[in-house]
DNA sequence: GAGCTATCTTAACATTGTCAAGTTATAATT
DNA sequence: AATTATAACTTGACAATGTTAAGATAGCTC
């Protein structure tokens, strides 16, 4: 390929290389200059497409959410009979497969205004839970607390596994996937009835 | 107070000021030079006490875990009859009261070798769950998955509330504390019996 | 007192995010 | 097709950061 003054697709190339760098060398290695260098443009070139470094990271996170949604859907489509459980497994597996990206997405430091792509991901999970109710107690005001519980379990499990706060081995499991499935089904498929307040 | 060449207690002062800065202006504002300046010493002074910036941050996180444990114990001691639930509430409330510190503690980027203080915090929660079993299904190998579930819910809830991924208002609650209590008790106090595998 | 050593300072280096000023290629207009 | 305009890039600079090397100072031991 030829070396052109105008790259032609720099914006996407920057995001792509940023993701590459992020997953290969981690967040600390992700400098704007480095991304630019790796993309073959000068240090200030990214500023034609992104206001900030944070804007680049936001774009990276946005792409992350796109893949996140896809990963969850893939898992859920494969097991429609366990829709909610599969969504959750997709959630956790994505985190384990893309640690740095997942971390960036949920870092909080950047996403002040909630991205569309992010919102869609959340909605996927929320809708899944709402449409496949779990038998969890309703809140006093009639909205299902189950969504909050499910989201919390899934997100917490993903985070704690990432940080190696515990491992499947700690619980006698040899395979990650089996462990995740058991943990999630423990909390996502509670018994039919509910105890008193 | 007098301006001495030898500070006398610089190591602790640095950690203290770092925490201050962290909570007041956030992680991005936390530079080694800034902490040194605020403490009244020169830019390279911290290197007499910390190998790295990461070492300083690790010390900050360690102090964070100390306060974290205290916060959980305080809550649990106040309601011994709801021991596990209270531990969980302490967990979440600490996160909400010390957002940046909590974030740093669980960032993962630093704590490769698990700190003692950190381990103690975790053990507090784990022991709490183990000693006050929740009736959650056991794993095939006999260890309680309940610990993983409980830890996940609590950590996920803390994280998602911090990131404002949802709010108590979304579920019709006006008070944070009440919301947290309901979510946690939904998942920490499941009904007595358990459904089939 | 003399000397040791931990503690702290000053000076410097490479790297980073960011901006201002210029350059070049593409698109728009004529 | 020539000119113009505009978007996409480059170079060069600035302040701030993490970190190291070399030196100064103070409190300790003998």
Short mmCIF file of C-alpha atoms (C1' of nucleotides) in Angstrom, two decimals:
data_model
loop_
_atom_site.label_atom_id
_atom_site.label_comp_id
_atom_site.label_asym_id
_atom_site.label_seq_id
_atom_site.Cartn_x
_atom_site.Cartn_y
_atom_site.Cartn_z
CA UNK A 1 0.00 0.00 0.00
CA UNK A 2 1.13 3.49 -0.86
CA UNK A 3 2.18 6.21 1.52
CA UNK A 4 -0.27 9.01 1.02
CA UNK A 5 -0.30 12.38 2.67
CA UNK A 6 -3.93 11.93 3.39
CA UNK A 7 -4.42 8.63 5.07
CA UNK A 8 -7.96 8.23 3.91
CA UNK A 9 -9.35 6.40 6.88
CA UNK A 10 -7.28 7.70 9.74
CA UNK A 11 -10.07 7.99 12.27
CA UNK A 12 -10.91 4.31 12.17
CA UNK A 13 -7.26 3.31 11.89
CA UNK A 14 -6.47 5.21 15.06
CA UNK A 15 -9.27 3.52 16.98
CA UNK A 16 -8.23 0.14 15.64
CA UNK A 17 -4.58 0.57 16.56
CA UNK A 18 -5.53 1.97 19.93
CA UNK A 19 -7.52 -1.19 20.69
CA UNK A 20 -4.61 -3.32 19.52
CA UNK A 21 -2.17 -1.46 21.74
CA UNK A 22 -4.60 -1.49 24.62
CA UNK A 23 -5.01 -5.25 24.61
CA UNK A 24 -1.36 -6.01 23.87
CA UNK A 25 0.40 -3.66 26.27
CA UNK A 26 -2.27 -2.35 28.58
CA UNK A 27 -3.73 1.05 29.33
CA UNK A 28 -0.54 2.71 30.62
CA UNK A 29 1.17 2.09 27.28
CA UNK A 30 -1.65 3.77 25.42
CA UNK A 31 -0.36 7.24 24.60
CA UNK A 32 -1.71 9.43 21.84
CA UNK A 33 1.75 9.85 20.35
CA UNK A 34 2.32 6.12 20.36
CA UNK A 35 -0.94 5.43 18.59
CA UNK A 36 -0.10 8.08 16.03
CA UNK A 37 3.39 6.65 15.52
CA UNK A 38 2.06 3.14 15.13
CA UNK A 39 -0.48 4.37 12.61
CA UNK A 40 2.25 6.08 10.64
CA UNK A 41 1.15 9.65 11.12
CA UNK A 42 2.59 12.53 13.08
CA UNK A 43 1.90 13.25 16.72
CA UNK A 44 -0.69 15.93 16.10
CA UNK A 45 -2.58 14.16 13.34
CA UNK A 46 -5.17 12.66 15.69
CA UNK A 47 -6.30 16.15 16.63
CA UNK A 48 -7.89 16.48 13.22
CA UNK A 49 -10.30 13.72 14.22
CA UNK A 50 -10.46 13.85 17.99
CA UNK A 51 -10.68 16.85 20.26
CA UNK A 52 -8.81 15.12 23.04
CA UNK A 53 -7.06 11.99 24.12
CA UNK A 54 -10.23 11.33 26.07
CA UNK A 55 -12.23 11.63 22.86
CA UNK A 56 -10.11 8.90 21.30
CA UNK A 57 -10.58 6.72 24.35
CA UNK A 58 -14.31 7.37 24.21
CA UNK A 59 -14.34 6.19 20.61
CA UNK A 60 -12.40 3.10 21.64
CA UNK A 61 -14.88 2.44 24.40
CA UNK A 62 -17.75 2.94 21.98
CA UNK A 63 -16.31 0.32 19.64
CA UNK A 64 -15.85 -1.84 22.71
CA UNK A 65 -19.54 -1.59 23.50
CA UNK A 66 -20.37 -2.60 19.96
CA UNK A 67 -18.33 -5.78 20.31
CA UNK A 68 -19.72 -6.26 23.78
CA UNK A 69 -23.28 -6.31 22.51
CA UNK A 70 -22.33 -8.67 19.71
CA UNK A 71 -20.62 -11.03 22.14
CA UNK A 72 -23.67 -11.15 24.38
CA UNK A 73 -26.03 -11.67 21.47
CA UNK A 74 -23.87 -14.45 20.07
CA UNK A 75 -24.04 -16.33 23.35
CA UNK A 76 -27.75 -15.74 23.80
CA UNK A 77 -28.61 -16.75 20.25
CA UNK A 78 -26.79 -20.01 20.76
CA UNK A 79 -28.97 -20.93 23.74
CA UNK A 80 -32.34 -19.19 23.38
CA UNK A 81 -33.86 -21.41 26.03
CA UNK A 82 -31.51 -19.92 28.61
CA UNK A 83 -31.66 -16.41 27.29
CA UNK A 84 -30.87 -14.37 30.37
CA UNK A 85 -28.22 -16.77 31.60
CA UNK A 86 -26.52 -16.71 28.23
CA UNK A 87 -26.55 -12.93 28.10
CA UNK A 88 -24.77 -12.94 31.42
CA UNK A 89 -22.24 -15.48 30.26
CA UNK A 90 -21.53 -13.36 27.20
CA UNK A 91 -21.05 -10.40 29.51
CA UNK A 92 -18.50 -12.17 31.67
CA UNK A 93 -16.73 -13.94 28.81
CA UNK A 94 -16.31 -10.69 26.93
CA UNK A 95 -14.66 -9.18 29.97
CA UNK A 96 -12.26 -12.10 30.24
CA UNK A 97 -11.48 -12.07 26.54
CA UNK A 98 -10.92 -8.29 26.39
CA UNK A 99 -9.63 -7.31 29.82
CA UNK A 100 -8.15 -3.91 29.08
CA UNK A 101 -10.99 -2.91 26.81
CA UNK A 102 -13.58 -3.92 29.39
CA UNK A 103 -11.71 -2.01 32.04
CA UNK A 104 -11.63 1.10 29.88
CA UNK A 105 -15.33 0.84 29.09
CA UNK A 106 -16.30 0.78 32.73
CA UNK A 107 -13.61 3.09 34.02
CA UNK A 108 -16.10 5.88 34.49
CA UNK A 109 -13.44 8.54 33.99
CA UNK A 110 -14.53 9.26 30.44
CA UNK A 111 -18.14 8.39 29.82
CA UNK A 112 -19.78 11.38 31.47
CA UNK A 113 -22.41 11.56 28.75
CA UNK A 114 -23.51 7.98 28.23
CA UNK A 115 -22.61 6.81 24.76
CA UNK A 116 -25.33 5.43 22.47
CA UNK A 117 -23.42 2.24 21.91
CA UNK A 118 -23.03 1.85 25.66
CA UNK A 119 -26.69 2.48 26.25
CA UNK A 120 -27.62 -0.21 23.74
CA UNK A 121 -25.41 -2.74 25.50
CA UNK A 122 -27.02 -2.01 28.81
CA UNK A 123 -30.46 -2.10 27.31
CA UNK A 124 -29.75 -5.52 25.86
CA UNK A 125 -29.11 -6.91 29.30
CA UNK A 126 -31.84 -4.96 31.02
CA UNK A 127 -34.44 -5.98 28.46
CA UNK A 128 -33.30 -9.55 28.71
CA UNK A 129 -33.88 -9.61 32.41
CA UNK A 130 -37.16 -7.75 32.24
CA UNK A 131 -38.57 -9.96 29.51
CA UNK A 132 -37.48 -13.14 31.20
CA UNK A 133 -38.39 -12.37 34.78
CA UNK A 134 -36.44 -14.14 37.45
CA UNK A 135 -38.93 -14.37 40.23
CA UNK A 136 -37.01 -11.88 42.31
CA UNK A 137 -38.99 -9.70 44.69
CA UNK A 138 -40.47 -6.52 43.28
CA UNK A 139 -39.57 -3.17 44.75
CA UNK A 140 -42.19 -1.34 46.81
CA UNK A 141 -42.93 0.80 43.79
CA UNK A 142 -43.54 -2.01 41.40
CA UNK A 143 -40.34 -1.97 39.39
CA UNK A 144 -38.28 -5.11 39.31
CA UNK A 145 -35.23 -5.05 41.48
CA UNK A 146 -34.22 -8.18 39.62
CA UNK A 147 -32.61 -6.12 36.92
CA UNK A 148 -30.34 -4.39 39.38
CA UNK A 149 -29.48 -7.68 41.05
CA UNK A 150 -28.75 -9.49 37.80
CA UNK A 151 -26.67 -6.70 36.40
CA UNK A 152 -24.76 -6.43 39.65
CA UNK A 153 -23.94 -10.13 39.87
CA UNK A 154 -22.83 -10.30 36.30
CA UNK A 155 -20.73 -7.16 36.44
CA UNK A 156 -19.24 -8.00 39.81
CA UNK A 157 -18.33 -11.50 38.72
CA UNK A 158 -16.67 -10.19 35.58
CA UNK A 159 -14.68 -7.58 37.50
CA UNK A 160 -13.58 -9.85 40.31
CA UNK A 161 -12.50 -12.59 37.92
CA UNK A 162 -10.55 -10.03 35.92
CA UNK A 163 -8.79 -8.74 39.04
CA UNK A 164 -8.15 -12.32 40.09
CA UNK A 165 -9.84 -11.67 43.40
CA UNK A 166 -10.97 -15.26 43.13
CA UNK A 167 -10.64 -18.01 40.54
CA UNK A 168 -12.73 -21.00 39.49
CA UNK A 169 -10.08 -23.17 41.18
CA UNK A 170 -10.93 -21.58 44.52
CA UNK A 171 -14.31 -23.26 44.20
CA UNK A 172 -13.12 -26.55 42.81
CA UNK A 173 -13.82 -25.78 39.19
CA UNK A 174 -11.28 -26.47 36.49
CA UNK A 175 -13.05 -24.68 33.68
CA UNK A 176 -13.88 -21.02 33.67
CA UNK A 177 -17.01 -21.38 31.60
CA UNK A 178 -18.51 -24.00 33.84
CA UNK A 179 -17.78 -21.91 36.90
CA UNK A 180 -19.38 -18.80 35.48
CA UNK A 181 -22.44 -20.76 34.45
CA UNK A 182 -22.90 -22.17 37.93
CA UNK A 183 -22.43 -18.84 39.69
CA UNK A 184 -24.81 -17.06 37.36
CA UNK A 185 -27.49 -19.73 37.41
CA UNK A 186 -27.31 -19.71 41.20
CA UNK A 187 -28.35 -16.11 41.27
CA UNK A 188 -30.26 -15.69 38.03
CA UNK A 189 -32.56 -18.64 38.52
CA UNK A 190 -33.74 -18.33 42.07
CA UNK A 191 -36.63 -20.48 43.29
CA UNK A 192 -40.14 -19.54 42.32
CA UNK A 193 -41.46 -18.17 45.59
CA UNK A 194 -40.14 -15.38 47.71
CA UNK A 195 -39.81 -15.04 51.46
CA UNK A 196 -41.41 -12.31 53.51
CA UNK A 197 -40.01 -8.73 53.50
CA UNK B 1 4.99 24.44 62.65
CA UNK B 2 8.62 24.74 61.70
CA UNK B 3 10.16 24.06 58.32
CA UNK B 4 12.68 21.32 58.88
CA UNK B 5 15.01 19.79 56.34
CA UNK B 6 14.04 16.39 57.53
CA UNK B 7 10.30 16.15 57.53
CA UNK B 8 10.14 13.45 60.17
CA UNK B 9 7.09 11.63 58.96
CA UNK B 10 7.17 12.15 55.25
CA UNK B 11 6.09 8.69 54.24
CA UNK B 12 2.75 8.91 56.02
CA UNK B 13 2.29 12.54 55.09
CA UNK B 14 2.66 11.65 51.41
CA UNK B 15 0.08 8.89 51.64
CA UNK B 16 -2.28 11.16 53.54
CA UNK B 17 -1.98 14.02 51.06
CA UNK B 18 -2.29 11.61 48.16
CA UNK B 19 -5.62 10.38 49.53
CA UNK B 20 -6.76 13.96 50.03
CA UNK B 21 -5.85 14.89 46.48
CA UNK B 22 -7.36 11.71 45.14
CA UNK B 23 -10.76 12.30 46.68
CA UNK B 24 -10.82 16.05 46.01
CA UNK B 25 -9.59 16.19 42.43
CA UNK B 26 -9.66 12.63 41.15
CA UNK B 27 -7.08 10.18 39.92
CA UNK B 28 -5.90 12.17 36.88
CA UNK B 29 -4.85 15.03 39.17
CA UNK B 30 -2.77 12.72 41.30
CA UNK B 31 0.81 13.28 40.17
CA UNK B 32 3.86 12.48 42.22
CA UNK B 33 5.20 16.00 41.85
CA UNK B 34 1.90 17.47 42.94
CA UNK B 35 1.76 15.33 46.05
CA UNK B 36 5.33 16.31 46.86
CA UNK B 37 4.59 20.00 46.31
CA UNK B 38 1.48 19.84 48.48
CA UNK B 39 3.47 18.12 51.19
CA UNK B 40 6.10 20.85 51.05
CA UNK B 41 9.00 18.78 49.81
CA UNK B 42 10.83 18.63 46.53
CA UNK B 43 9.82 16.55 43.56
CA UNK B 44 12.30 13.74 44.20
CA UNK B 45 11.75 13.45 47.93
CA UNK B 46 9.15 10.70 47.64
CA UNK B 47 11.75 8.44 46.07
CA UNK B 48 13.42 8.12 49.45
CA UNK B 49 10.33 6.31 50.64
CA UNK B 50 8.76 4.82 47.55
CA UNK B 51 10.41 3.03 44.67
CA UNK B 52 7.81 4.18 42.21
CA UNK B 53 4.69 6.17 41.70
CA UNK B 54 2.98 2.80 41.69
CA UNK B 55 4.47 2.06 45.10
CA UNK B 56 2.91 5.22 46.47
CA UNK B 57 -0.41 4.30 44.94
CA UNK B 58 -0.10 0.82 46.41
CA UNK B 59 0.41 2.36 49.83
CA UNK B 60 -2.63 4.55 49.27
CA UNK B 61 -4.65 1.50 48.28
CA UNK B 62 -3.42 -0.34 51.34
CA UNK B 63 -4.60 2.46 53.60
CA UNK B 64 -7.82 2.35 51.63
CA UNK B 65 -8.30 -1.31 52.48
CA UNK B 66 -7.72 -0.54 56.14
CA UNK B 67 -10.54 2.00 56.09
CA UNK B 68 -12.62 -0.34 53.97
CA UNK B 69 -12.43 -3.08 56.59
CA UNK B 70 -13.25 -0.62 59.33
CA UNK B 71 -16.27 0.66 57.43
CA UNK B 72 -17.64 -2.83 56.93
CA UNK B 73 -17.05 -3.79 60.54
CA UNK B 74 -18.75 -0.64 61.76
CA UNK B 75 -21.86 -1.44 59.78
CA UNK B 76 -21.86 -5.10 60.79
CA UNK B 77 -21.31 -4.35 64.47
CA UNK B 78 -24.29 -2.04 64.43
CA UNK B 79 -26.59 -4.83 63.23
CA UNK B 80 -25.19 -8.18 64.33
CA UNK B 81 -28.47 -9.90 63.58
CA UNK B 82 -28.06 -9.06 59.90
CA UNK B 83 -24.34 -9.67 59.83
CA UNK B 84 -23.78 -10.56 56.21
CA UNK B 85 -26.21 -8.00 54.88
CA UNK B 86 -24.53 -5.29 56.95
CA UNK B 87 -21.10 -6.26 55.71
CA UNK B 88 -22.40 -5.85 52.21
CA UNK B 89 -23.92 -2.48 52.99
CA UNK B 90 -20.63 -1.34 54.47
CA UNK B 91 -18.96 -2.49 51.28
CA UNK B 92 -21.25 -0.49 49.03
CA UNK B 93 -21.43 2.56 51.27
CA UNK B 94 -17.65 2.76 51.49
CA UNK B 95 -17.47 2.76 47.72
CA UNK B 96 -19.99 5.59 47.51
CA UNK B 97 -18.28 7.60 50.24
CA UNK B 98 -14.78 7.17 48.78
CA UNK B 99 -15.29 6.86 45.04
CA UNK B 100 -11.78 7.55 43.79
CA UNK B 101 -10.15 5.54 46.54
CA UNK B 102 -12.42 2.58 45.86
CA UNK B 103 -11.67 2.84 42.19
CA UNK B 104 -7.95 2.84 42.82
CA UNK B 105 -8.15 -0.13 45.16
CA UNK B 106 -9.88 -2.28 42.58
CA UNK B 107 -8.16 -0.92 39.53
CA UNK B 108 -6.05 -4.03 39.25
CA UNK B 109 -3.23 -2.14 37.53
CA UNK B 110 -1.15 -2.07 40.69
CA UNK B 111 -1.95 -4.86 43.06
CA UNK B 112 -0.19 -7.71 41.30
CA UNK B 113 0.93 -9.17 44.62
CA UNK B 114 -2.13 -9.04 46.81
CA UNK B 115 -1.58 -6.71 49.73
CA UNK B 116 -2.06 -7.98 53.29
CA UNK B 117 -4.50 -5.24 54.08
CA UNK B 118 -6.45 -6.11 50.95
CA UNK B 119 -6.49 -9.78 51.80
CA UNK B 120 -7.88 -9.02 55.24
CA UNK B 121 -10.72 -6.99 53.75
CA UNK B 122 -11.67 -9.78 51.44
CA UNK B 123 -11.39 -12.34 54.19
CA UNK B 124 -13.76 -10.30 56.31
CA UNK B 125 -16.45 -10.57 53.68
CA UNK B 126 -15.71 -14.14 52.73
CA UNK B 127 -15.74 -15.33 56.33
CA UNK B 128 -18.95 -13.44 56.91
CA UNK B 129 -20.67 -15.24 54.11
CA UNK B 130 -19.24 -18.62 54.99
CA UNK B 131 -20.16 -18.35 58.65
CA UNK B 132 -23.65 -17.14 57.91
CA UNK B 133 -24.59 -19.39 55.05
CA UNK B 134 -27.18 -18.09 52.67
CA UNK B 135 -28.82 -21.24 51.51
CA UNK B 136 -27.31 -20.89 48.08
CA UNK B 137 -26.66 -24.05 46.18
CA UNK B 138 -23.35 -25.77 46.78
CA UNK B 139 -20.91 -26.39 43.99
CA UNK B 140 -20.45 -29.94 42.74
CA UNK B 141 -17.26 -30.09 44.76
CA UNK B 142 -18.81 -29.11 48.05
CA UNK B 143 -17.54 -25.56 48.37
CA UNK B 144 -20.10 -22.82 48.69
CA UNK B 145 -20.65 -20.84 45.56
CA UNK B 146 -22.54 -18.45 47.78
CA UNK B 147 -19.38 -16.58 48.58
CA UNK B 148 -18.68 -15.88 44.95
CA UNK B 149 -22.28 -14.84 44.38
CA UNK B 150 -22.43 -12.57 47.39
CA UNK B 151 -19.11 -10.93 46.67
CA UNK B 152 -20.11 -10.44 43.05
CA UNK B 153 -23.45 -8.82 43.83
CA UNK B 154 -21.95 -6.50 46.38
CA UNK B 155 -19.02 -5.48 44.24
CA UNK B 156 -21.07 -5.13 41.11
CA UNK B 157 -23.66 -3.01 42.86
CA UNK B 158 -20.99 -0.74 44.28
CA UNK B 159 -19.30 -0.33 40.91
CA UNK B 160 -22.46 0.25 38.90
CA UNK B 161 -23.77 2.80 41.38
CA UNK B 162 -20.44 4.60 41.30
CA UNK B 163 -20.46 4.73 37.52
CA UNK B 164 -24.08 5.86 37.62
CA UNK B 165 -25.08 2.99 35.37
CA UNK B 166 -28.28 3.03 37.36
CA UNK B 167 -29.59 4.97 40.33
CA UNK B 168 -32.01 4.27 43.16
CA UNK B 169 -34.43 6.59 41.41
CA UNK B 170 -34.54 4.25 38.43
CA UNK B 171 -36.21 1.76 40.74
CA UNK B 172 -38.47 4.17 42.55
CA UNK B 173 -36.28 4.65 45.61
CA UNK B 174 -35.50 8.05 46.99
CA UNK B 175 -32.83 7.00 49.45
CA UNK B 176 -29.62 5.27 48.51
CA UNK B 177 -29.34 3.30 51.70
CA UNK B 178 -32.79 1.84 51.42
CA UNK B 179 -32.19 0.86 47.82
CA UNK B 180 -28.93 -0.89 48.60
CA UNK B 181 -30.53 -2.75 51.46
CA UNK B 182 -33.33 -4.02 49.26
CA UNK B 183 -31.06 -5.10 46.44
CA UNK B 184 -28.68 -6.89 48.76
CA UNK B 185 -31.33 -8.60 50.81
CA UNK B 186 -32.96 -9.79 47.60
CA UNK B 187 -29.85 -11.68 46.71
CA UNK B 188 -28.24 -12.35 50.08
CA UNK B 189 -31.33 -13.71 51.77
CA UNK B 190 -32.80 -16.07 49.27
CA UNK B 191 -35.60 -18.37 50.33
CA UNK B 192 -34.76 -21.38 52.43
CA UNK B 193 -35.15 -24.11 49.88
CA UNK B 194 -33.37 -24.49 46.62
CA UNK B 195 -34.68 -25.54 43.25
CA UNK B 196 -33.35 -28.50 41.33
CA UNK B 197 -29.97 -28.33 39.53
"C1'" DG C 1 34.56 16.44 67.88
"C1'" DA C 2 34.65 12.97 63.22
"C1'" DG C 3 32.32 10.23 60.31
"C1'" DC C 4 27.99 7.50 58.52
"C1'" DT C 5 23.89 7.17 56.63
"C1'" DA C 6 19.20 8.21 55.75
"C1'" DT C 7 16.82 12.04 54.11
"C1'" DC C 8 16.18 15.64 51.21
"C1'" DT C 9 17.44 19.18 47.11
"C1'" DT C 10 18.74 20.68 42.57
"C1'" DA C 11 19.44 19.65 37.86
"C1'" DA C 12 18.66 17.16 34.07
"C1'" DC C 13 16.41 13.74 30.59
"C1'" DA C 14 12.92 11.52 27.90
"C1'" DT C 15 8.05 11.24 27.28
"C1'" DT C 16 3.58 12.95 27.33
"C1'" DG C 17 -0.76 16.00 26.00
"C1'" DT C 18 -1.71 19.94 23.49
"C1'" DC C 19 -1.59 24.00 20.60
"C1'" DA C 20 -0.04 27.39 16.88
"C1'" DA C 21 1.62 27.94 12.45
"C1'" DG C 22 2.49 26.27 8.26
"C1'" DT C 23 1.90 22.59 4.09
"C1'" DT C 24 -0.40 19.67 1.08
"C1'" DA C 25 -3.86 17.27 -1.12
"C1'" DT C 26 -8.62 16.85 -2.18
"C1'" DA C 27 -13.19 18.99 -3.21
"C1'" DA C 28 -15.85 22.92 -4.81
"C1'" DT C 29 -16.54 26.57 -7.75
"C1'" DT C 30 -15.98 28.93 -11.59
"C1'" DA D 1 -9.24 23.18 -16.54
"C1'" DA D 2 -7.59 26.73 -13.48
"C1'" DT D 3 -8.50 28.73 -9.06
"C1'" DT D 4 -9.95 28.67 -4.66
"C1'" DA D 5 -11.27 26.83 -0.41
"C1'" DT D 6 -11.15 23.50 3.04
"C1'" DA D 7 -10.03 19.49 5.36
"C1'" DA D 8 -6.12 16.54 6.55
"C1'" DC D 9 -1.73 16.42 7.81
"C1'" DT D 10 3.41 18.14 9.52
"C1'" DT D 11 6.74 20.58 12.19
"C1'" DG D 12 8.00 22.89 16.18
"C1'" DA D 13 7.19 24.39 20.50
"C1'" DC D 14 5.40 24.54 25.55
"C1'" DA D 15 4.49 23.00 30.16
"C1'" DA D 16 3.93 18.95 33.01
"C1'" DT D 17 5.13 14.36 34.30
"C1'" DG D 18 8.04 10.16 36.00
"C1'" DT D 19 12.54 9.14 36.99
"C1'" DT D 20 17.51 9.24 37.77
"C1'" DA D 21 22.14 11.12 39.08
"C1'" DA D 22 24.89 14.03 41.90
"C1'" DG D 23 25.24 16.66 45.70
"C1'" DA D 24 23.82 18.90 50.29
"C1'" DT D 25 22.13 18.52 55.14
"C1'" DA D 26 20.97 16.79 59.47
"C1'" DG D 27 20.77 13.62 63.01
"C1'" DC D 28 23.06 9.47 64.71
"C1'" DT D 29 27.05 6.68 66.64
"C1'" DC D 30 31.70 6.38 68.18
#
